[in-house]
Coordinates of C-alpha atoms in Angstrom, one line a residue:
R1 CA 4.2 33.6 -4.8
R2 CA 2.3 30.5 -5.6
Q3 CA 0.9 30.0 -9.0
R4 CA -2.7 29.0 -9.1
R5 CA -3.5 25.7 -10.7
P6 CA -6.1 26.0 -13.3
N7 CA -9.4 24.1 -12.6
V8 CA -9.3 21.1 -14.6
E9 CA -12.8 19.6 -15.2
P10 CA -12.7 15.8 -15.9
I11 CA -13.8 15.0 -19.5
V12 CA -17.1 13.2 -19.5
I13 CA -17.6 11.3 -22.6
D14 CA -21.3 10.7 -23.5
D15 CA -22.8 7.2 -24.0
A16 CA -23.0 7.4 -27.8
T17 CA -19.3 8.1 -28.1
L18 CA -18.4 5.2 -25.9
I19 CA -20.6 2.9 -27.7
T20 CA -19.1 3.9 -31.2
D21 CA -15.7 3.5 -29.7
A22 CA -16.6 0.1 -28.3
L23 CA -18.0 -1.0 -31.6
R24 CA -14.7 -0.2 -33.1
G25 CA -13.0 -2.6 -30.9
N26 CA -12.0 -0.3 -27.9
T27 CA -12.8 -2.5 -24.9
D28 CA -11.9 0.3 -22.5
A29 CA -14.8 2.3 -23.9
F30 CA -17.2 -0.6 -22.9
G31 CA -15.3 -0.9 -19.6
Q32 CA -16.3 2.9 -19.0
L33 CA -20.0 2.1 -19.7
V34 CA -19.7 -0.8 -17.1
C35 CA -18.3 1.5 -14.6
R36 CA -20.9 4.2 -15.3
Y37 CA -24.0 1.9 -14.7
Q38 CA -23.0 -1.1 -12.8
D39 CA -23.9 0.2 -9.3
R40 CA -27.2 1.6 -10.5
L41 CA -28.2 -1.5 -12.3
Y42 CA -27.0 -3.7 -9.3
N43 CA -29.2 -1.7 -6.8
A44 CA -32.2 -1.9 -9.2
M45 CA -31.8 -5.7 -9.6
V46 CA -31.3 -6.2 -5.8
H47 CA -34.8 -4.5 -5.2
L48 CA -36.3 -6.4 -8.0
I49 CA -34.8 -9.9 -7.2
G50 CA -34.4 -9.7 -3.5
S51 CA -31.0 -11.3 -3.3
C52 CA -27.6 -9.6 -3.5
D53 CA -25.9 -12.8 -4.9
E54 CA -28.5 -13.3 -7.7
A55 CA -28.5 -9.6 -8.7
Y56 CA -24.8 -9.7 -8.9
D57 CA -25.0 -12.7 -11.4
V58 CA -27.7 -11.1 -13.3
V59 CA -25.7 -7.8 -13.7
Q60 CA -22.6 -9.7 -14.9
D61 CA -24.8 -11.6 -17.4
A62 CA -26.5 -8.4 -18.5
F63 CA -23.1 -6.7 -19.3
V64 CA -21.9 -9.8 -21.1
Q65 CA -25.1 -9.9 -23.2
A66 CA -25.0 -6.1 -23.8
F67 CA -21.4 -6.4 -25.1
V68 CA -22.4 -9.3 -27.5
K69 CA -25.6 -7.5 -28.5
L70 CA -24.0 -4.0 -28.8
P71 CA -24.1 -4.0 -32.6
T72 CA -27.9 -4.4 -32.5
F73 CA -28.2 -1.3 -30.2
E74 CA -30.0 1.3 -32.3
G75 CA -30.0 4.2 -29.9
H76 CA -33.7 4.8 -29.9
A77 CA -33.7 4.4 -26.1
A78 CA -31.0 5.5 -23.7
F79 CA -28.2 3.0 -23.2
Y80 CA -29.2 2.4 -19.6
T81 CA -32.9 1.7 -20.5
W82 CA -31.7 -0.8 -23.2
L83 CA -29.2 -2.3 -20.5
Y84 CA -31.9 -2.5 -17.8
R85 CA -34.3 -4.3 -20.2
I86 CA -31.7 -7.0 -20.8
A87 CA -31.0 -7.3 -17.0
F88 CA -34.9 -7.3 -16.3
N89 CA -35.5 -10.0 -18.8
L90 CA -32.6 -12.1 -17.3
A91 CA -34.0 -11.7 -13.8
I92 CA -37.4 -12.7 -15.0
S93 CA -36.2 -15.9 -16.7
N94 CA -34.0 -16.8 -13.8
R95 CA -36.9 -16.4 -11.5
R96 CA -39.1 -18.7 -13.7
R97 CA -36.5 -21.3 -13.6
K98 CA -35.8 -21.1 -9.8
R99 CA -39.0 -19.5 -8.2
P100 CA -37.4 -19.1 -4.7
M101 CA -39.2 -17.3 -2.0
L102 CA -37.9 -13.7 -1.0
S103 CA -36.8 -13.7 2.6
V104 CA -36.6 -11.0 5.2
E105 CA -32.8 -11.6 5.4
H106 CA -32.4 -10.9 1.6
T107 CA -34.4 -7.8 1.9
R108 CA -32.4 -6.7 4.8
E109 CA -29.3 -7.1 2.7
M110 CA -30.7 -4.7 0.2
T111 CA -30.7 -1.8 2.7
G112 CA -26.9 -1.6 3.2
E113 CA -26.7 2.2 2.3
E114 CA -25.4 4.6 4.8
P115 CA -27.2 8.0 5.3
L116 CA -25.2 11.0 3.9
E117 CA -25.3 12.9 7.1
M118 CA -24.9 11.8 10.7
A119 CA -28.1 10.8 12.4
S120 CA -28.8 10.1 16.0
P121 CA -28.8 6.3 16.9
D122 CA -32.6 6.6 17.3
D123 CA -33.1 8.3 13.9
A124 CA -31.0 5.6 12.3
V125 CA -33.1 2.7 13.9
Q126 CA -36.3 4.3 12.9
R127 CA -34.9 4.8 9.3
D128 CA -33.8 1.1 9.1
E129 CA -37.1 -0.1 10.5
R130 CA -39.0 2.1 7.9
V131 CA -36.7 0.8 5.1
Q132 CA -37.2 -2.9 6.3
Q133 CA -41.0 -2.3 6.4
V134 CA -40.9 -1.0 2.8
Q135 CA -38.7 -3.9 1.7
R136 CA -41.0 -6.6 3.3
G137 CA -44.0 -4.8 1.6
L138 CA -42.3 -5.0 -1.8
A139 CA -41.2 -8.6 -1.3
A140 CA -44.8 -9.6 -0.7
L141 CA -46.0 -8.0 -4.0
S142 CA -46.3 -10.2 -7.1
E143 CA -43.3 -10.0 -9.3
E144 CA -45.2 -8.1 -11.9
H145 CA -46.3 -5.3 -9.4
R146 CA -42.9 -5.2 -7.8
A147 CA -41.1 -4.7 -11.1
I148 CA -43.3 -2.0 -12.4
L149 CA -43.0 -0.1 -9.0
I150 CA -39.3 -0.4 -9.1
M151 CA -39.1 0.8 -12.8
R152 CA -41.3 3.8 -12.1
E153 CA -40.6 4.8 -8.5
M154 CA -36.9 3.8 -8.0
E155 CA -35.5 4.0 -11.6
G156 CA -37.7 6.9 -12.7
F157 CA -38.5 5.4 -16.2
S158 CA -41.4 7.2 -18.1
Y159 CA -44.6 5.2 -18.7
E160 CA -43.6 5.1 -22.3
T161 CA -40.4 3.5 -21.5
I162 CA -41.9 1.0 -19.1
A163 CA -44.5 0.2 -21.7
E164 CA -41.8 -0.5 -24.3
M165 CA -39.8 -2.6 -21.8
L166 CA -42.7 -4.7 -20.8
D167 CA -44.2 -4.7 -24.3
V168 CA -47.6 -3.7 -23.0
P169 CA -49.8 -0.6 -23.8
I170 CA -49.3 2.6 -21.7
G171 CA -52.9 2.1 -20.3
T172 CA -51.7 -1.3 -18.8
V173 CA -48.7 0.3 -17.2
R174 CA -50.9 2.9 -15.6
S175 CA -53.5 0.4 -14.3
R176 CA -50.7 -2.1 -13.1
L177 CA -48.7 0.8 -11.4
N178 CA -52.0 2.0 -9.7
R179 CA -52.7 -1.6 -8.4
A180 CA -49.1 -2.0 -7.4
R181 CA -49.2 1.2 -5.4
M182 CA -52.5 0.1 -3.6
Q183 CA -51.1 -3.2 -2.8
L184 CA -47.9 -1.8 -1.4
R185 CA -50.0 0.5 0.8
E186 CA -52.0 -2.5 2.0
Q187 CA -48.8 -4.5 2.7
L188 CA -47.3 -1.6 4.7
K189 CA -50.4 -1.5 6.8
E190 CA -50.0 -5.1 7.5
V191 CA -46.3 -5.0 8.1
M192 CA -46.7 -2.0 10.4
Q193 CA -49.4 -3.7 12.5
E194 CA -47.2 -6.8 12.8
D195 CA -44.4 -4.6 14.1
V196 CA -46.6 -3.0 16.7
K197 CA -47.7 -6.4 18.1

């Protein structure tokens, strides 16, 4: 007779505990925070910046800065929100220094995710085309509007959090978001018309 193995749930340590441990000198604790958030942060930065290589560099720099600045983390916001703000500021300052143009090739690199379920080749082609259209539409927006759309629609940050990150009133966040959505709609119309030609 076989003995049943008890279901062992993995122990999930919350961010606050990991931060406390990291501040006490436990580098593994900070390593767990890196593992927990690096993919999400990288994807957000790729959408924001439009370059996989630049996004990788920004994420690496953001984690280094977060490690150095960890003693200043007060816990008013979630750790990821604080980390995102560091990465966002790095991305913006890099962009100001370089000012490169976003290319369709870079935006294509951003859409490397596979669908969770098997799709027919036609479905996959249509999905890829839609994703590319959205990416081209996003790439055509101003940095300010692209950033606010990503923060709200892709990252799901609240208006209050976005206002705090950008250091602007909530009313400004709402109006920028509204303008960004309208601009994206216009860009998508143009992109789709070009694709039909």
